[in-house]
Tab-separated table of C-alpha atoms and ligand atoms in Angstrom:
chain	number	residue	atom	x	y	z
N	1	UNK	CA	-0.055	-0.127	-0.093
N	2	UNK	CA	0.991	3.418	-0.409
N	3	UNK	CA	2.199	5.196	2.270
N	4	UNK	CA	0.629	8.897	1.989
N	5	UNK	CA	2.090	12.245	4.000
N	6	UNK	CA	0.060	12.251	7.386
N	7	UNK	CA	-3.056	14.062	7.458
N	8	UNK	CA	-2.958	18.024	8.233
N	9	UNK	CA	1.166	17.604	6.558
N	10	UNK	CA	2.099	18.764	3.585
N	11	UNK	CA	5.271	18.466	1.537
N	12	UNK	CA	7.355	21.894	0.899
N	13	UNK	CA	7.831	21.000	-2.679
N	14	UNK	CA	10.340	22.730	-5.036
N	15	UNK	CA	7.785	25.006	-6.902
N	16	UNK	CA	6.575	26.138	-3.574
N	17	UNK	CA	9.730	26.169	-1.809
N	18	UNK	CA	10.435	29.867	-4.057
N	19	UNK	CA	7.483	31.504	-2.143
N	20	UNK	CA	8.709	30.275	1.402
N	21	UNK	CA	11.791	31.765	0.756
N	22	UNK	CA	10.740	34.989	-0.295
N	23	UNK	CA	7.987	34.896	2.736
N	24	UNK	CA	10.786	34.217	5.453
N	25	UNK	CA	13.266	36.410	4.203
N	26	UNK	CA	10.629	39.408	4.403
N	27	UNK	CA	10.190	38.446	7.471
N	28	UNK	CA	13.613	37.655	8.370
N	29	UNK	CA	14.998	41.078	7.138
N	30	UNK	CA	11.664	43.112	8.984
N	31	UNK	CA	12.716	41.333	12.338
N	32	UNK	CA	16.377	42.495	12.102
N	33	UNK	CA	15.482	46.708	10.860
N	34	UNK	CA	13.341	46.480	13.916
N	35	UNK	CA	16.246	44.843	16.123
N	36	UNK	CA	15.109	41.242	16.694
N	37	UNK	CA	17.598	38.545	16.850
N	38	UNK	CA	17.007	34.699	15.685
N	39	UNK	CA	16.164	31.963	18.751
N	40	UNK	CA	15.770	28.759	17.543
N	41	UNK	CA	14.711	26.032	20.175
N	42	UNK	CA	13.706	22.266	19.870
N	43	UNK	CA	10.855	21.204	18.687
N	44	UNK	CA	9.940	19.445	21.341
N	45	UNK	CA	9.298	20.007	24.885
N	46	UNK	CA	8.789	18.546	28.636
N	47	UNK	CA	4.632	18.313	28.462
N	48	UNK	CA	4.569	20.521	31.631
N	49	UNK	CA	5.782	23.479	29.785
N	50	UNK	CA	3.120	23.954	27.566
N	51	UNK	CA	0.551	22.741	30.838
N	52	UNK	CA	2.100	25.562	32.874
N	53	UNK	CA	2.751	28.119	30.622
N	54	UNK	CA	-0.470	27.681	27.790
N	55	UNK	CA	-2.969	26.855	30.164
N	56	UNK	CA	-4.501	23.284	31.280
N	57	UNK	CA	-8.362	24.917	30.431
N	58	UNK	CA	-7.170	25.979	26.929
N	59	UNK	CA	-8.204	23.993	23.211
N	60	UNK	CA	-4.474	23.583	22.868
N	61	UNK	CA	-3.951	21.838	25.459
N	62	UNK	CA	-6.883	20.674	26.747
N	63	UNK	CA	-7.042	18.514	23.038
N	64	UNK	CA	-4.343	19.470	20.870
N	65	UNK	CA	-1.072	18.518	22.409
N	66	UNK	CA	0.893	16.023	20.521
N	67	UNK	CA	1.722	14.063	23.885
N	68	UNK	CA	3.946	10.718	23.910
N	69	UNK	CA	6.120	9.015	26.472
N	70	UNK	CA	9.976	8.581	25.152
N	71	UNK	CA	11.798	6.032	25.956
N	72	UNK	CA	12.900	6.794	28.823
N	73	UNK	CA	9.126	7.254	29.918
N	74	UNK	CA	9.459	11.709	30.389
N	75	UNK	CA	5.962	12.991	28.859
N	76	UNK	CA	7.247	15.147	25.820
N	77	UNK	CA	4.822	17.289	23.774
N	78	UNK	CA	5.682	18.522	20.065
N	79	UNK	CA	5.713	21.901	20.206
N	80	UNK	CA	1.676	23.711	19.380
N	81	UNK	CA	3.135	27.757	19.816
N	82	UNK	CA	6.567	29.115	20.537
N	83	UNK	CA	6.482	31.752	23.109
N	84	UNK	CA	6.490	29.454	26.570
N	85	UNK	CA	9.781	27.595	24.274
N	86	UNK	CA	11.223	30.954	24.064
N	87	UNK	CA	10.584	31.585	27.969
N	88	UNK	CA	11.744	28.578	29.081
N	89	UNK	CA	14.796	29.334	27.326
N	90	UNK	CA	15.196	32.939	28.394
N	91	UNK	CA	14.448	31.660	32.209
N	92	UNK	CA	16.629	28.498	31.357
N	93	UNK	CA	20.208	30.774	30.395
N	94	UNK	CA	19.592	33.727	32.981
N	95	UNK	CA	19.131	36.056	30.416
N	96	UNK	CA	16.862	38.194	32.444
N	97	UNK	CA	20.153	39.573	34.640
N	98	UNK	CA	21.757	41.057	31.341
N	99	UNK	CA	20.983	43.585	28.760
N	100	UNK	CA	16.987	44.453	28.625
N	101	UNK	CA	14.770	44.296	27.018
N	102	UNK	CA	15.770	41.167	25.017
N	103	UNK	CA	14.189	40.935	21.542
N	104	UNK	CA	13.923	37.459	19.278
N	105	UNK	CA	11.968	36.201	16.512
N	106	UNK	CA	11.766	32.507	15.740
N	107	UNK	CA	10.052	30.607	12.313
N	108	UNK	CA	9.266	26.537	12.332
N	109	UNK	CA	6.687	23.934	12.621
N	110	UNK	CA	4.652	23.931	15.324
N	111	UNK	CA	1.650	21.193	15.362
N	112	UNK	CA	-1.604	20.640	17.163
N	113	UNK	CA	-4.048	18.160	16.769
N	114	UNK	CA	-7.292	19.209	15.230
N	115	UNK	CA	-9.636	18.752	12.504
N	116	UNK	CA	-7.685	19.751	9.280
N	117	UNK	CA	-9.578	22.341	6.701
N	118	UNK	CA	-8.377	24.995	4.740
N	119	UNK	CA	-5.617	26.671	6.104
N	120	UNK	CA	-5.760	24.839	9.600
N	121	UNK	CA	-3.179	22.142	9.303
N	122	UNK	CA	-1.997	18.968	12.125
N	123	UNK	CA	2.472	20.621	11.332
N	124	UNK	CA	2.250	24.410	9.999
N	125	UNK	CA	4.762	27.067	10.893
N	126	UNK	CA	4.871	30.533	12.699
N	127	UNK	CA	7.097	33.543	12.245
N	128	UNK	CA	7.104	34.484	15.957
N	129	UNK	CA	8.601	37.697	17.727
N	130	UNK	CA	9.109	37.537	21.839
N	131	UNK	CA	10.387	40.587	23.508
N	132	UNK	CA	11.139	40.443	27.564
N	133	UNK	CA	11.747	42.540	30.461
N	134	UNK	CA	9.256	46.034	29.190
N	135	UNK	CA	6.071	46.900	30.307
N	136	UNK	CA	6.703	50.129	27.929
N	137	UNK	CA	3.310	50.642	26.070
N	138	UNK	CA	5.501	51.329	23.364
N	139	UNK	CA	7.234	47.684	22.760
N	140	UNK	CA	3.702	47.224	22.810
N	141	UNK	CA	3.315	48.897	19.876
N	142	UNK	CA	6.288	48.493	18.254
N	143	UNK	CA	5.542	44.494	18.289
N	144	UNK	CA	2.032	45.456	16.775
N	145	UNK	CA	3.944	47.700	14.179
N	146	UNK	CA	6.224	44.545	13.558
N	147	UNK	CA	3.459	42.587	12.594
N	148	UNK	CA	1.462	44.850	10.255
N	149	UNK	CA	4.357	45.854	8.445
N	150	UNK	CA	4.896	42.300	7.397
N	151	UNK	CA	2.057	41.856	6.300
N	152	UNK	CA	1.937	44.850	3.914
N	153	UNK	CA	5.696	44.169	2.908
N	154	UNK	CA	4.452	41.048	1.483
N	155	UNK	CA	1.695	43.026	-0.604
N	156	UNK	CA	-1.089	41.754	1.536
N	157	UNK	CA	-3.746	45.124	1.160
N	158	UNK	CA	-6.984	43.590	2.949
N	159	UNK	CA	-6.526	42.899	6.451
N	160	UNK	CA	-7.812	44.326	9.864
N	161	UNK	CA	-5.661	44.467	12.892
N	162	UNK	CA	-7.883	44.399	15.993
N	163	UNK	CA	-6.875	45.283	19.293
N	164	UNK	CA	-8.023	44.771	23.245
N	165	UNK	CA	-6.671	44.823	26.877
N	166	UNK	CA	-7.856	41.877	28.575
N	167	UNK	CA	-6.242	43.507	32.072
N	168	UNK	CA	-4.074	42.069	34.420
N	169	UNK	CA	-5.445	39.036	36.582
N	170	UNK	CA	-7.038	41.253	39.412
N	171	UNK	CA	-9.336	43.101	37.222
N	172	UNK	CA	-9.383	40.480	34.967
N	173	UNK	CA	-10.743	38.607	37.823
N	174	UNK	CA	-13.194	41.378	38.563
N	175	UNK	CA	-14.490	41.469	34.848
N	176	UNK	CA	-15.282	37.275	34.414
N	177	UNK	CA	-17.541	37.467	37.843
N	178	UNK	CA	-19.017	40.487	36.126
N	179	UNK	CA	-19.514	38.207	33.104
N	180	UNK	CA	-20.518	34.877	34.508
N	181	UNK	CA	-23.701	37.163	36.045
N	182	UNK	CA	-24.651	38.242	33.136
N	183	UNK	CA	-24.555	35.009	31.364
N	184	UNK	CA	-25.655	32.836	33.563
N	185	UNK	CA	-29.268	33.552	32.504
N	186	UNK	CA	-28.590	32.889	29.413
N	187	UNK	CA	-26.155	29.440	30.037
N	188	UNK	CA	-29.528	26.939	28.274
N	189	UNK	CA	-28.527	29.345	25.032
N	190	UNK	CA	-25.375	28.877	24.957
N	191	UNK	CA	-23.137	25.538	22.724
N	192	UNK	CA	-22.113	22.369	24.689
N	193	UNK	CA	-18.779	23.912	24.625
N	194	UNK	CA	-19.403	27.616	26.044
N	195	UNK	CA	-22.043	25.899	28.737
N	196	UNK	CA	-18.573	24.211	29.857
N	197	UNK	CA	-16.484	27.927	29.385
N	198	UNK	CA	-19.057	29.157	31.440
N	199	UNK	CA	-17.258	28.655	34.776
N	200	UNK	CA	-13.737	27.570	33.237
N	201	UNK	CA	-13.214	30.552	31.279
N	202	UNK	CA	-16.038	32.881	30.289
N	203	UNK	CA	-14.014	35.023	28.469
N	204	UNK	CA	-13.920	32.236	25.664
N	205	UNK	CA	-17.422	32.543	25.248
N	206	UNK	CA	-17.379	35.675	23.634
N	207	UNK	CA	-15.319	34.877	21.088
N	208	UNK	CA	-17.328	31.906	20.107
N	209	UNK	CA	-18.167	31.374	16.672
N	210	UNK	CA	-21.650	29.567	17.251
N	211	UNK	CA	-24.419	31.840	15.865
N	212	UNK	CA	-26.810	31.186	18.901
N	213	UNK	CA	-23.819	32.261	21.643
N	214	UNK	CA	-22.668	35.444	19.586
N	215	UNK	CA	-27.080	36.034	19.732
N	216	UNK	CA	-26.913	34.891	23.565
N	217	UNK	CA	-23.847	37.463	24.494
N	218	UNK	CA	-25.587	40.710	23.046
N	219	UNK	CA	-25.184	43.439	25.197
N	220	UNK	CA	-22.683	41.527	27.290
N	221	UNK	CA	-20.509	44.049	29.737
N	222	UNK	CA	-16.755	44.727	28.006
N	223	UNK	CA	-13.324	44.136	29.854
N	224	UNK	CA	-12.444	48.382	28.998
N	225	UNK	CA	-14.810	49.550	31.210
N	226	UNK	CA	-13.405	47.180	33.950
N	227	UNK	CA	-10.078	47.825	33.998
N	228	UNK	CA	-8.020	48.389	37.175
N	229	UNK	CA	-6.300	52.380	36.648
N	230	UNK	CA	-2.974	51.104	35.763
N	231	UNK	CA	-4.410	48.773	32.689
N	232	UNK	CA	-6.482	51.794	31.466
N	233	UNK	CA	-2.980	53.659	31.162
N	234	UNK	CA	-1.453	51.265	29.989
N	235	UNK	CA	-3.946	50.204	27.256
N	236	UNK	CA	-4.542	54.130	26.517
N	237	UNK	CA	-0.764	54.918	25.880
N	238	UNK	CA	-0.592	52.195	23.391
N	239	UNK	CA	-3.773	53.374	21.643
N	240	UNK	CA	-1.525	56.924	21.029
N	241	UNK	CA	1.535	55.001	20.358
N	242	UNK	CA	-0.455	53.394	17.506
N	243	UNK	CA	-1.415	56.476	16.253
N	244	UNK	CA	2.037	57.640	16.387
N	245	UNK	CA	3.144	54.738	13.925
N	246	UNK	CA	0.217	55.163	11.955
N	247	UNK	CA	-1.269	52.151	12.924
N	248	UNK	CA	-5.116	51.479	12.266
N	249	UNK	CA	-7.051	49.256	14.277
N	250	UNK	CA	-10.359	48.180	14.944
N	251	UNK	CA	-10.912	48.559	19.013
N	252	UNK	CA	-12.772	44.914	19.084
N	253	UNK	CA	-14.170	43.698	22.803
N	254	UNK	CA	-14.422	40.344	22.140
N	255	UNK	CA	-10.860	39.752	20.692
N	256	UNK	CA	-9.767	37.441	24.100
N	257	UNK	CA	-7.129	35.233	22.342
N	258	UNK	CA	-7.271	31.264	23.293
N	259	UNK	CA	-4.334	30.931	25.329
N	260	UNK	CA	-3.924	31.862	28.917
N	261	UNK	CA	-0.966	33.471	29.470
N	262	UNK	CA	-2.473	36.660	28.019
N	263	UNK	CA	-2.156	40.201	29.762
N	264	UNK	CA	-3.334	43.129	28.534
N	265	UNK	CA	-2.656	43.902	25.149
N	266	UNK	CA	-4.183	41.527	22.842
N	267	UNK	CA	-4.311	42.093	19.143
N	268	UNK	CA	-5.158	39.955	15.965
N	269	UNK	CA	-5.208	40.781	12.186
N	270	UNK	CA	-7.890	38.938	9.993
N	271	UNK	CA	-7.962	38.286	6.435
N	272	UNK	CA	-11.389	38.763	5.444
N	273	UNK	CA	-10.942	37.423	2.255
N	274	UNK	CA	-9.696	34.383	3.862
N	275	UNK	CA	-13.146	32.077	4.911
N	276	UNK	CA	-13.117	30.214	8.208
N	277	UNK	CA	-9.623	30.385	9.144
N	278	UNK	CA	-9.277	34.574	9.023
N	279	UNK	CA	-6.840	34.749	11.724
N	280	UNK	CA	-3.616	35.221	10.143
N	281	UNK	CA	-1.510	36.358	13.706
N	282	UNK	CA	-2.281	36.794	16.725
N	283	UNK	CA	0.001	37.670	19.759
N	284	UNK	CA	-0.056	40.125	22.963
N	285	UNK	CA	1.387	40.742	26.822
N	286	UNK	CA	1.864	38.030	29.065
N	287	UNK	CA	3.608	39.828	31.920
N	288	UNK	CA	2.870	36.899	34.482
N	289	UNK	CA	4.380	34.046	32.136
N	290	UNK	CA	8.750	34.372	32.411
N	291	UNK	CA	7.474	33.803	36.193
N	292	UNK	CA	5.019	30.709	35.951
N	293	UNK	CA	8.207	29.470	33.974
N	294	UNK	CA	10.428	29.894	36.951
N	295	UNK	CA	12.143	32.607	35.792
N	296	UNK	CA	11.468	37.086	37.834
N	297	UNK	CA	8.451	38.270	38.004
N	298	UNK	CA	8.903	40.048	34.328
N	299	UNK	CA	7.054	41.354	31.036
N	300	UNK	CA	6.823	39.808	27.739
N	301	UNK	CA	5.063	40.689	24.420
N	302	UNK	CA	4.962	38.844	21.509
N	303	UNK	CA	3.081	37.430	18.279
N	304	UNK	CA	3.086	34.305	15.330
N	305	UNK	CA	2.023	34.489	12.125
N	306	UNK	CA	0.919	31.512	9.981
N	307	UNK	CA	3.291	31.309	7.372
N	308	UNK	CA	1.055	28.218	5.498
N	309	UNK	CA	-2.191	31.399	5.928
N	310	UNK	CA	-0.464	34.361	4.458
N	311	UNK	CA	0.664	31.826	1.595
N	312	UNK	CA	-2.613	30.874	0.777
N	313	UNK	CA	-3.712	34.914	1.090
N	314	UNK	CA	-0.358	35.984	-1.252
N	315	UNK	CA	-1.752	33.202	-3.960
N	316	UNK	CA	-5.507	34.766	-3.795
N	317	UNK	CA	-4.277	37.934	-4.313
N	318	UNK	CA	-2.338	37.221	-6.812
N	319	UNK	CA	1.644	38.479	-4.885
N	320	UNK	CA	3.114	35.034	-5.091
N	321	UNK	CA	4.720	35.655	-8.114
N	322	UNK	CA	8.016	33.693	-7.054
N	323	UNK	CA	9.179	30.707	-8.818
N	324	UNK	CA	12.393	28.393	-8.635
N	325	UNK	CA	15.671	29.310	-10.397
N	326	UNK	CA	16.395	28.022	-12.946
N	327	UNK	CA	19.727	26.555	-14.176
N	328	UNK	CA	22.039	28.855	-15.328
N	329	UNK	CA	23.921	26.051	-17.936
N	330	UNK	CA	22.778	22.061	-19.018
N	331	UNK	CA	25.858	20.965	-20.276
N	332	UNK	CA	25.280	18.592	-23.158
N	333	UNK	CA	27.621	15.873	-24.447
N	334	UNK	CA	27.292	13.994	-28.000
N	335	UNK	CA	29.136	10.892	-26.472
N	336	UNK	CA	29.201	9.777	-23.739
N	337	UNK	CA	33.225	9.629	-24.074
N	338	UNK	CA	33.540	13.206	-23.921
N	339	UNK	CA	31.800	12.946	-20.055
N	340	UNK	CA	35.515	14.149	-18.362
N	341	UNK	CA	35.752	17.537	-20.413
N	342	UNK	CA	31.633	18.053	-19.342
N	343	UNK	CA	32.774	16.926	-15.329
N	344	UNK	CA	35.570	20.039	-16.094
N	345	UNK	CA	33.264	22.246	-16.983
N	346	UNK	CA	30.998	21.463	-15.119
N	347	UNK	CA	33.209	22.144	-11.637
N	348	UNK	CA	34.632	24.955	-13.539
N	349	UNK	CA	31.453	26.769	-13.728
N	350	UNK	CA	30.641	25.808	-10.147
N	351	UNK	CA	33.091	27.500	-9.357
N	352	UNK	CA	32.334	30.759	-11.339
N	353	UNK	CA	29.302	30.594	-9.101
N	354	UNK	CA	27.325	29.422	-12.522
N	355	UNK	CA	24.593	27.207	-11.400
N	356	UNK	CA	25.444	24.337	-13.947
N	357	UNK	CA	24.461	20.285	-14.321
N	358	UNK	CA	24.902	17.667	-16.880
N	359	UNK	CA	23.259	14.720	-18.087
N	360	UNK	CA	23.772	11.622	-16.298
N	361	UNK	CA	21.822	9.351	-18.337
N	362	UNK	CA	23.978	9.075	-21.338
N	363	UNK	CA	20.881	10.168	-23.611
N	364	UNK	CA	21.794	11.422	-27.114
N	365	UNK	CA	21.504	14.987	-27.758
N	366	UNK	CA	17.976	15.434	-29.056
N	367	UNK	CA	16.863	14.199	-25.404
N	368	UNK	CA	19.627	15.725	-23.552
N	369	UNK	CA	18.234	19.246	-25.053
N	370	UNK	CA	14.261	18.399	-24.480
N	371	UNK	CA	15.485	17.831	-21.367
N	372	UNK	CA	17.428	21.208	-21.083
N	373	UNK	CA	13.880	22.696	-21.999
N	374	UNK	CA	11.536	21.051	-19.338
N	375	UNK	CA	14.014	22.100	-16.649
N	376	UNK	CA	14.407	25.089	-17.455
N	377	UNK	CA	18.017	25.503	-17.927
N	378	UNK	CA	18.839	29.120	-19.080
N	379	UNK	CA	22.194	28.533	-21.651
N	380	UNK	CA	23.160	24.562	-22.826
N	381	UNK	CA	27.016	24.592	-23.979
N	382	UNK	CA	27.407	22.089	-26.520
N	383	UNK	CA	30.507	19.181	-26.084
N	384	UNK	CA	30.204	18.002	-30.126
N	385	UNK	CA	33.095	16.511	-31.766
N	386	UNK	CA	33.730	20.149	-33.735
N	387	UNK	CA	34.011	21.626	-30.442
N	388	UNK	CA	35.643	19.076	-28.614
N	389	UNK	CA	38.460	18.996	-31.988
N	390	UNK	CA	38.718	23.494	-32.097
N	391	UNK	CA	38.185	24.162	-28.480
N	392	UNK	CA	35.668	26.279	-29.177
N	393	UNK	CA	32.393	25.477	-27.378
N	394	UNK	CA	29.078	26.582	-28.518
N	395	UNK	CA	26.417	28.167	-25.845
N	396	UNK	CA	22.739	28.003	-27.429
N	397	UNK	CA	20.766	30.777	-25.340
N	398	UNK	CA	17.528	28.815	-24.962
N	399	UNK	CA	15.300	32.084	-24.593
N	400	UNK	CA	16.240	33.341	-28.163
N	401	UNK	CA	17.761	30.092	-29.697
N	402	UNK	CA	20.444	32.393	-30.621
N	403	UNK	CA	23.919	30.528	-30.890
N	404	UNK	CA	27.907	31.347	-29.967
N	405	UNK	CA	30.733	29.739	-30.376
N	406	UNK	CA	33.062	30.204	-27.699
N	407	UNK	CA	36.764	29.636	-26.356
N	408	UNK	CA	37.327	28.589	-22.553
N	409	UNK	CA	38.616	32.023	-21.964
N	410	UNK	CA	35.746	33.984	-23.416
N	411	UNK	CA	33.126	31.590	-21.524
N	412	UNK	CA	32.824	33.788	-18.723
N	413	UNK	CA	32.245	37.048	-19.683
N	414	UNK	CA	29.961	35.133	-22.769
N	415	UNK	CA	28.231	33.767	-20.128
N	416	UNK	CA	27.802	36.302	-17.610
N	417	UNK	CA	26.229	38.825	-21.093
N	418	UNK	CA	23.617	36.018	-22.033
N	419	UNK	CA	22.331	35.651	-18.071
N	420	UNK	CA	21.646	39.103	-17.514
N	421	UNK	CA	20.838	40.106	-21.050
N	422	UNK	CA	17.022	39.735	-19.692
D	1	HAM	P1	-1.977	31.499	18.103
D	1	HAM	O1	-3.501	32.649	17.520
D	1	HAM	O2	-2.916	30.696	18.589
D	1	HAM	O3	-1.227	32.347	18.805
D	1	HAM	O4	-1.608	31.304	16.511
D	1	HAM	C1	-0.530	32.335	15.299
D	1	HAM	C2	-1.028	32.226	14.193
D	1	HAM	O5	-0.856	30.686	14.014
D	1	HAM	C3	-2.411	31.973	13.998
D	1	HAM	O6	-3.337	33.311	13.991
D	1	HAM	C4	-2.861	31.551	12.577
D	1	HAM	O7	-2.488	32.190	11.666
D	1	HAM	C5	-1.349	29.844	12.983
D	1	HAM	N1	-2.274	28.689	13.275
D	1	HAM	C6	-2.232	28.770	13.919
D	1	HAM	N2	-3.339	27.385	14.430
D	1	HAM	C7	-2.878	26.495	13.374
D	1	HAM	C8	-3.198	25.795	12.344
D	1	HAM	N3	-3.748	24.447	12.844
D	1	HAM	N4	-3.315	25.327	10.908
D	1	HAM	C9	-2.200	26.693	10.863
D	1	HAM	N5	-1.850	27.698	11.128
D	1	HAM	C10	-2.279	27.890	12.415
D	1	HAM	C11	0.163	31.557	19.535
D	1	HAM	O8	0.896	30.674	19.144
D	1	HAM	C12	1.063	32.441	20.174
D	1	HAM	N6	2.202	31.888	20.505
D	1	HAM	C13	1.196	33.481	19.528
D	1	HAM	C14	1.938	34.874	20.514
D	1	HAM	C15	3.629	35.146	20.649
D	1	HAM	N7	1.674	35.561	21.745
D	1	HAM	C16	2.815	36.070	22.300
D	1	HAM	N8	3.744	35.683	21.535
């Protein structure tokens, strides 16, 4: 039986890799411009990290983690997100005692066992940033600005930035009680999940997509009215800083985010054209997480963008134009006996920074030309009987059909002219 890739995973074939590379390059460059440095953490961690970090009541921890016991009997989890791992690393290496804030970015696969659908995978990729050690609202605005600038640089024009504050544990507790009080009479109208959430994590009821739940919450009390003084001042300052950065946003009282660690600023970028999975990125502050993971009481903030969803959006808007880089020179030989000459030439071309390849199948000249055309080689260098005798090789421009004969000494210059003529 044929073995297929596991459900919810994808191969990124060479025909798509150029689009991935283009997106990743833009992300790296933007992150560097904003002073973020790359970090790479393991793809698996001790399960406890996500239980403590992301939170037991979240969908991620309660039903979506890839968790297994390793051969030593330790419970291991494939990372469902990057924030908890970054915080673990920051604390483990005691970086909290160095220069602050520490600004990191990361990129790579994440794993969530969810029902796959368009834009939702079991292995997906995120680009994320985390900044540790500053509670400045200007840092909130900077992180949000970076996220928006990346989306814009990717050529995505139709997006919405949603913003909210989920307060600190103290004011949120007060709000939570008010919300439960408000929702209680409507309990029967809520979906099964929300009936459960009502007492465990009532804020999540606000972002439930089920229409009856949306109806039931009409007129709900909003967090903004319950923020304590410090949280209100912080939230106002974030909005002022966003105005300075000329970042437009929608104040969204229903935005609560699906991970437990958030405090204060929470934000998301939605692409209305993307259908059901319209969130391409989200983030927020997590001022209690570093301490929760065993570090000092120190604030943090970050976001993550879903690379697959960004690629889908680029594809839909016609921005994703990048294609595989074609081969500069394909070396075709008339006889298998010319193999060693061909090898020498290929080696030399590669040393001179031309991408080069040759035939390995002892195919006819016609078949070699056909292959060169199929793989999109830009120039074919022909080694025939005449060429071997005269030492002058034929270079065929596959775009124009034009042919020239050159000696080895003029090869580099002629190739450069041919390849850069377009
Ligand atoms: P998140 O909202 O869970 O946040 O994920 C961020 C983005 O990852 C989503 O907006 C989406 O684009 C993408 N994503 C999530 N799940 C899937 C999936 N199953 N398939 C495809 N794409 C997906 C976080 O992960 C937080 N760690 C963000 C953060 C960083 N907050 C603070 N710092």
